[in-house]
Each structure stands twice: as structure tokens, then as C-alpha cells.
PDB file of C-alpha atoms in Angstrom:
ATOM      1  CA  UNK A   1     -39.968  27.719  54.489  1.00 68.00           C
ATOM      2  CA  UNK A   2     -39.730  24.313  56.134  1.00 75.00           C
ATOM      3  CA  UNK A   3     -38.215  22.849  53.016  1.00 83.00           C
ATOM      4  CA  UNK A   4     -34.579  22.764  52.143  1.00 89.00           C
ATOM      5  CA  UNK A   5     -33.443  23.643  48.648  1.00 93.00           C
ATOM      6  CA  UNK A   6     -30.970  21.075  47.176  1.00 94.00           C
ATOM      7  CA  UNK A   7     -28.447  24.021  46.549  1.00 96.00           C
ATOM      8  CA  UNK A   8     -28.347  27.692  46.603  1.00 96.00           C
ATOM      9  CA  UNK A   9     -26.814  30.628  44.691  1.00 97.00           C
ATOM     10  CA  UNK A  10     -26.596  33.879  46.485  1.00 96.00           C
ATOM     11  CA  UNK A  11     -25.161  37.216  45.297  1.00 98.00           C
ATOM     12  CA  UNK A  12     -24.558  40.361  47.458  1.00 97.00           C
ATOM     13  CA  UNK A  13     -23.608  43.716  46.476  1.00 98.00           C
ATOM     14  CA  UNK A  14     -21.790  45.895  49.054  1.00 98.00           C
ATOM     15  CA  UNK A  15     -19.726  49.087  49.166  1.00 98.00           C
ATOM     16  CA  UNK A  16     -16.383  48.264  47.356  1.00 98.00           C
ATOM     17  CA  UNK A  17     -14.450  48.525  50.681  1.00 97.00           C
ATOM     18  CA  UNK A  18     -16.444  45.869  52.389  1.00 98.00           C
ATOM     19  CA  UNK A  19     -16.598  42.044  51.712  1.00 97.00           C
ATOM     20  CA  UNK A  20     -19.708  39.904  52.107  1.00 98.00           C
ATOM     21  CA  UNK A  21     -18.955  36.437  53.367  1.00 98.00           C
ATOM     22  CA  UNK A  22     -21.664  33.743  53.079  1.00 98.00           C
ATOM     23  CA  UNK A  23     -21.988  30.101  53.078  1.00 98.00           C
ATOM     24  CA  UNK A  24     -20.682  27.740  50.337  1.00 97.00           C
ATOM     25  CA  UNK A  25     -18.075  28.382  47.737  1.00 97.00           C
ATOM     26  CA  UNK A  26     -17.105  31.928  46.527  1.00 97.00           C
ATOM     27  CA  UNK A  27     -17.637  31.800  42.805  1.00 98.00           C
ATOM     28  CA  UNK A  28     -16.566  35.411  42.249  1.00 98.00           C
ATOM     29  CA  UNK A  29     -15.911  38.640  43.981  1.00 97.00           C
ATOM     30  CA  UNK A  30     -15.732  41.524  41.536  1.00 98.00           C
ATOM     31  CA  UNK A  31     -15.553  45.356  41.776  1.00 97.00           C
ATOM     32  CA  UNK A  32     -18.228  47.330  39.868  1.00 98.00           C
ATOM     33  CA  UNK A  33     -17.877  50.545  38.069  1.00 98.00           C
ATOM     34  CA  UNK A  34     -20.126  52.290  40.533  1.00 98.00           C
ATOM     35  CA  UNK A  35     -18.031  51.935  43.674  1.00 98.00           C
ATOM     36  CA  UNK A  36     -19.511  48.599  44.800  1.00 98.00           C
ATOM     37  CA  UNK A  37     -18.396  45.052  44.634  1.00 98.00           C
ATOM     38  CA  UNK A  38     -20.512  41.898  44.053  1.00 98.00           C
ATOM     39  CA  UNK A  39     -19.835  38.413  45.481  1.00 98.00           C
ATOM     40  CA  UNK A  40     -21.613  35.321  44.471  1.00 98.00           C
ATOM     41  CA  UNK A  41     -21.573  32.215  46.628  1.00 98.00           C
ATOM     42  CA  UNK A  42     -22.915  28.785  45.705  1.00 98.00           C
ATOM     43  CA  UNK A  43     -24.112  26.271  48.246  1.00 98.00           C
ATOM     44  CA  UNK A  44     -23.577  22.646  46.849  1.00 97.00           C
ATOM     45  CA  UNK A  45     -25.778  20.885  49.464  1.00 97.00           C
ATOM     46  CA  UNK A  46     -29.372  21.081  51.036  1.00 95.00           C
ATOM     47  CA  UNK A  47     -29.556  23.892  53.549  1.00 95.00           C
ATOM     48  CA  UNK A  48     -32.292  25.054  55.955  1.00 92.00           C
ATOM     49  CA  UNK A  49     -33.338  28.630  55.888  1.00 91.00           C
ATOM     50  CA  UNK A  50     -31.903  29.641  59.458  1.00 91.00           C
ATOM     51  CA  UNK A  51     -28.354  28.406  58.273  1.00 95.00           C
ATOM     52  CA  UNK A  52     -28.046  30.916  55.354  1.00 96.00           C
ATOM     53  CA  UNK A  53     -25.905  33.725  56.545  1.00 97.00           C
ATOM     54  CA  UNK A  54     -24.197  36.859  55.321  1.00 96.00           C
ATOM     55  CA  UNK A  55     -21.323  38.663  57.119  1.00 98.00           C
ATOM     56  CA  UNK A  56     -20.417  42.122  55.874  1.00 98.00           C
ATOM     57  CA  UNK A  57     -17.112  43.802  56.971  1.00 98.00           C
ATOM     58  CA  UNK A  58     -13.534  44.664  56.344  1.00 98.00           C
ATOM     59  CA  UNK A  59     -12.531  41.046  56.547  1.00 98.00           C
ATOM     60  CA  UNK A  60      -8.869  39.536  56.252  1.00 98.00           C
ATOM     61  CA  UNK A  61      -9.001  36.275  54.576  1.00 98.00           C
ATOM     62  CA  UNK A  62      -6.843  33.495  55.996  1.00 98.00           C
ATOM     63  CA  UNK A  63      -6.628  30.210  53.753  1.00 98.00           C
ATOM     64  CA  UNK A  64      -5.441  26.953  54.966  1.00 98.00           C
ATOM     65  CA  UNK A  65      -6.032  23.219  54.160  1.00 98.00           C
ATOM     66  CA  UNK A  66      -6.906  20.082  55.872  1.00 98.00           C
ATOM     67  CA  UNK A  67      -5.855  16.656  54.629  1.00 98.00           C
ATOM     68  CA  UNK A  68      -8.334  13.960  55.368  1.00 98.00           C
ATOM     69  CA  UNK A  69      -7.449  10.347  56.389  1.00 98.00           C
ATOM     70  CA  UNK A  70      -7.962   9.401  52.757  1.00 98.00           C
ATOM     71  CA  UNK A  71      -5.633  12.072  51.391  1.00 98.00           C
ATOM     72  CA  UNK A  72      -8.392  14.383  50.096  1.00 98.00           C
ATOM     73  CA  UNK A  73      -7.831  18.042  50.733  1.00 98.00           C
ATOM     74  CA  UNK A  74     -10.569  20.272  52.582  1.00 98.00           C
ATOM     75  CA  UNK A  75     -10.322  23.985  52.067  1.00 98.00           C
ATOM     76  CA  UNK A  76     -10.089  25.886  55.342  1.00 98.00           C
ATOM     77  CA  UNK A  77     -10.939  29.627  55.114  1.00 98.00           C
ATOM     78  CA  UNK A  78     -11.134  32.025  58.055  1.00 98.00           C
ATOM     79  CA  UNK A  79     -12.440  35.582  57.755  1.00 98.00           C
ATOM     80  CA  UNK A  80     -11.286  37.711  60.515  1.00 98.00           C
ATOM     81  CA  UNK A  81     -10.987  41.512  61.417  1.00 98.00           C
ATOM     82  CA  UNK A  82      -7.536  42.661  60.322  1.00 98.00           C
ATOM     83  CA  UNK A  83      -6.411  43.712  63.886  1.00 98.00           C
ATOM     84  CA  UNK A  84      -7.278  40.055  64.896  1.00 98.00           C
ATOM     85  CA  UNK A  85      -5.281  38.220  62.345  1.00 98.00           C
ATOM     86  CA  UNK A  86      -2.460  37.099  64.712  1.00 98.00           C
ATOM     87  CA  UNK A  87      -4.833  36.058  67.412  1.00 98.00           C
ATOM     88  CA  UNK A  88      -6.960  34.122  64.846  1.00 98.00           C
ATOM     89  CA  UNK A  89      -3.927  32.321  63.317  1.00 98.00           C
ATOM     90  CA  UNK A  90      -3.001  31.179  66.838  1.00 98.00           C
ATOM     91  CA  UNK A  91      -6.546  30.203  68.045  1.00 98.00           C
ATOM     92  CA  UNK A  92      -7.553  28.535  64.726  1.00 98.00           C
ATOM     93  CA  UNK A  93      -4.693  25.909  65.056  1.00 98.00           C
ATOM     94  CA  UNK A  94      -7.374  23.968  67.063  1.00 98.00           C
ATOM     95  CA  UNK A  95      -9.274  23.245  63.788  1.00 98.00           C
ATOM     96  CA  UNK A  96      -7.288  20.614  62.167  1.00 98.00           C
ATOM     97  CA  UNK A  97      -6.892  18.172  65.307  1.00 98.00           C
ATOM     98  CA  UNK A  98     -10.730  18.937  65.935  1.00 98.00           C
ATOM     99  CA  UNK A  99     -11.506  17.979  62.220  1.00 98.00           C
ATOM    100  CA  UNK A 100      -9.357  14.872  62.560  1.00 98.00           C
ATOM    101  CA  UNK A 101     -11.294  13.761  65.798  1.00 98.00           C
ATOM    102  CA  UNK A 102     -14.543  14.407  64.212  1.00 98.00           C
ATOM    103  CA  UNK A 103     -13.631  12.585  61.010  1.00 98.00           C
ATOM    104  CA  UNK A 104     -12.336   9.545  62.953  1.00 98.00           C
ATOM    105  CA  UNK A 105     -15.578   9.150  65.112  1.00 96.00           C
ATOM    106  CA  UNK A 106     -18.322  10.848  62.865  1.00 96.00           C
ATOM    107  CA  UNK A 107     -17.076  10.679  59.150  1.00 97.00           C
ATOM    108  CA  UNK A 108     -15.731  13.190  56.866  1.00 97.00           C
ATOM    109  CA  UNK A 109     -16.886  16.743  56.932  1.00 98.00           C
ATOM    110  CA  UNK A 110     -20.323  16.630  55.526  1.00 97.00           C
ATOM    111  CA  UNK A 111     -19.978  19.876  53.317  1.00 98.00           C
ATOM    112  CA  UNK A 112     -16.851  18.928  51.681  1.00 98.00           C
ATOM    113  CA  UNK A 113     -17.464  20.713  48.316  1.00 97.00           C
ATOM    114  CA  UNK A 114     -18.339  23.975  50.162  1.00 98.00           C
ATOM    115  CA  UNK A 115     -15.416  23.894  52.344  1.00 98.00           C
ATOM    116  CA  UNK A 116     -15.016  24.714  56.242  1.00 98.00           C
ATOM    117  CA  UNK A 117     -15.114  28.422  57.262  1.00 98.00           C
ATOM    118  CA  UNK A 118     -15.007  30.313  60.419  1.00 98.00           C
ATOM    119  CA  UNK A 119     -16.112  34.034  60.269  1.00 98.00           C
ATOM    120  CA  UNK A 120     -15.496  36.558  62.934  1.00 98.00           C
ATOM    121  CA  UNK A 121     -18.892  38.056  64.279  1.00 98.00           C
ATOM    122  CA  UNK A 122     -19.827  40.292  67.109  1.00 97.00           C
ATOM    123  CA  UNK A 123     -21.944  37.369  68.722  1.00 97.00           C
ATOM    124  CA  UNK A 124     -20.556  34.262  70.254  1.00 97.00           C
ATOM    125  CA  UNK A 125     -21.375  31.776  67.527  1.00 97.00           C
ATOM    126  CA  UNK A 126     -23.856  29.855  65.316  1.00 97.00           C
ATOM    127  CA  UNK A 127     -23.607  26.777  63.268  1.00 96.00           C
ATOM    128  CA  UNK A 128     -24.156  28.539  59.902  1.00 97.00           C
ATOM    129  CA  UNK A 129     -23.473  25.652  57.450  1.00 97.00           C
ATOM    130  CA  UNK A 130     -20.161  25.913  56.003  1.00 96.00           C
ATOM    131  CA  UNK A 131     -19.713  29.459  57.280  1.00 98.00           C
ATOM    132  CA  UNK A 132     -19.675  29.104  61.125  1.00 98.00           C
ATOM    133  CA  UNK A 133     -20.026  32.308  63.060  1.00 98.00           C
ATOM    134  CA  UNK A 134     -17.130  32.814  65.443  1.00 98.00           C
ATOM    135  CA  UNK A 135     -17.351  35.514  68.140  1.00 98.00           C
ATOM    136  CA  UNK A 136     -15.427  33.845  71.197  1.00 98.00           C
ATOM    137  CA  UNK A 137     -12.977  36.714  71.211  1.00 97.00           C
ATOM    138  CA  UNK A 138      -9.986  34.188  70.625  1.00 98.00           C
ATOM    139  CA  UNK A 139     -10.280  32.901  74.252  1.00 96.00           C
ATOM    140  CA  UNK A 140     -10.544  29.425  75.640  1.00 95.00           C
ATOM    141  CA  UNK A 141     -13.689  28.038  77.080  1.00 93.00           C
ATOM    142  CA  UNK A 142     -16.849  29.936  76.617  1.00 91.00           C
ATOM    143  CA  UNK A 143     -15.924  33.696  76.159  1.00 92.00           C
ATOM    144  CA  UNK A 144     -12.942  32.963  78.541  1.00 92.00           C
ATOM    145  CA  UNK A 145     -14.985  31.123  81.177  1.00 92.00           C
ATOM    146  CA  UNK A 146     -14.854  27.557  82.201  1.00 90.00           C
ATOM    147  CA  UNK A 147     -18.252  26.543  83.454  1.00 85.00           C
ATOM    148  CA  UNK A 148     -17.048  22.986  83.833  1.00 81.00           C
ATOM    149  CA  UNK A 149     -14.396  23.943  86.337  1.00 81.00           C
ATOM    150  CA  UNK A 150     -12.072  21.337  84.937  1.00 83.00           C
ATOM    151  CA  UNK A 151      -9.882  23.629  83.162  1.00 82.00           C
ATOM    152  CA  UNK A 152     -10.886  23.877  79.546  1.00 84.00           C
ATOM    153  CA  UNK A 153      -7.888  24.495  77.309  1.00 89.00           C
ATOM    154  CA  UNK A 154      -9.908  24.640  74.012  1.00 94.00           C
ATOM    155  CA  UNK A 155     -12.158  27.136  72.380  1.00 96.00           C
ATOM    156  CA  UNK A 156     -15.651  25.987  73.139  1.00 95.00           C
ATOM    157  CA  UNK A 157     -17.304  27.863  70.302  1.00 97.00           C
ATOM    158  CA  UNK A 158     -15.103  26.243  67.564  1.00 98.00           C
ATOM    159  CA  UNK A 159     -15.660  22.792  68.851  1.00 96.00           C
ATOM    160  CA  UNK A 160     -19.312  23.201  69.640  1.00 96.00           C
ATOM    161  CA  UNK A 161     -20.409  25.150  66.477  1.00 97.00           C
ATOM    162  CA  UNK A 162     -18.300  22.670  64.374  1.00 98.00           C
ATOM    163  CA  UNK A 163     -20.136  19.723  65.908  1.00 97.00           C
ATOM    164  CA  UNK A 164     -23.453  21.008  64.590  1.00 96.00           C
ATOM    165  CA  UNK A 165     -22.130  20.423  61.076  1.00 97.00           C
ATOM    166  CA  UNK A 166     -22.508  16.710  61.675  1.00 96.00           C
ATOM    167  CA  UNK A 167     -25.284  16.838  64.352  1.00 89.00           C
ATOM    168  CA  UNK A 168     -27.775  19.336  63.112  1.00 84.00           C
ATOM    169  CA  UNK A 169     -26.943  20.647  59.656  1.00 89.00           C
ATOM    170  CA  UNK A 170     -26.378  17.302  57.921  1.00 87.00           C
ATOM    171  CA  UNK A 171     -29.066  15.220  59.711  1.00 74.00           C
TER     172      UNK A 171
END
């Protein structure tokens, strides 16, 4: 379990009314004749076991794109509960300027072929490679708190967990 496979293909079958969101690129999501749906994801990069994730729920998909400094386009995918779509659209406007800053100082996003995703979860967050768990309740700081007392006007979980993509997941 200490080794990292150089890539991974994962398939999940769920009830047809639910979606399974995982790491990597969604290859297909099809409905089956028996009232289920099967989704297959492919991870193009080495990944450690604790970063492999699956999230099952009634997700609303929001798609966007980020243009890197060299003009290349990165797929941005957000999976949120339908009742949080408006809050997510507002909160996730922080992603593009953050990616620009990280790109400037740390280089391009390290999992380019898999895209960048935030997935709403019932826990605060985790740097799952390419499918970051997001549970900060669409608040600034850390669950709405500012332990620094300097006035955080950004979402700590987005910034922190995304930072792990460069410092942790790709190292």
C-alpha cells in the first residue's frame, strides 16, 4: 500500500438517482437497465492510496475553465448540493485568482490532464488529488472563523486544500 500506481481506473455503480464523483477524468456516466448508473473515472497521474476518494450524492455539476498563463485551458468542475448552487457559484469565484497565484509562484497545476474539482462534503476538507473535498459551508476563514484575527476575507479550505496539490500530492 505504500506504492503509488502510475494511473488508476475506477468504476462505481450507484442507484440511478445518485452520482458518484471521484478523482481524475470522468470517462462515462451511464444509466443501466436495472435502475442503477455506472460511472468510470481515470486518474492520469501517480496517486497515493489515501487520496483516492468517492463521493456519492445528488450532485449538481458546475463547469468552468481556467486559462493558464501560457493559454492552455484547465477544466474546473464543482460538484455541489443543488440547494447550494448559488452559494457555490459565488464562493468558487476565488478559485481562478488563487490558481493564478499558485501558477505564478509554484508552476502550473500539477494534475492538468485530470482537471481541478471541488466536491461538496459533510466534513471540512481534504486534498484528494484532483477532487478536493470542500465542506467549509461557503464561508470565509475556517468554517466562518478567523483564528488569525487579521480579518480573513477568503475561504481557507479552498486555499489550503488546493495548496496540497503542489505540496503533498505532487511531491
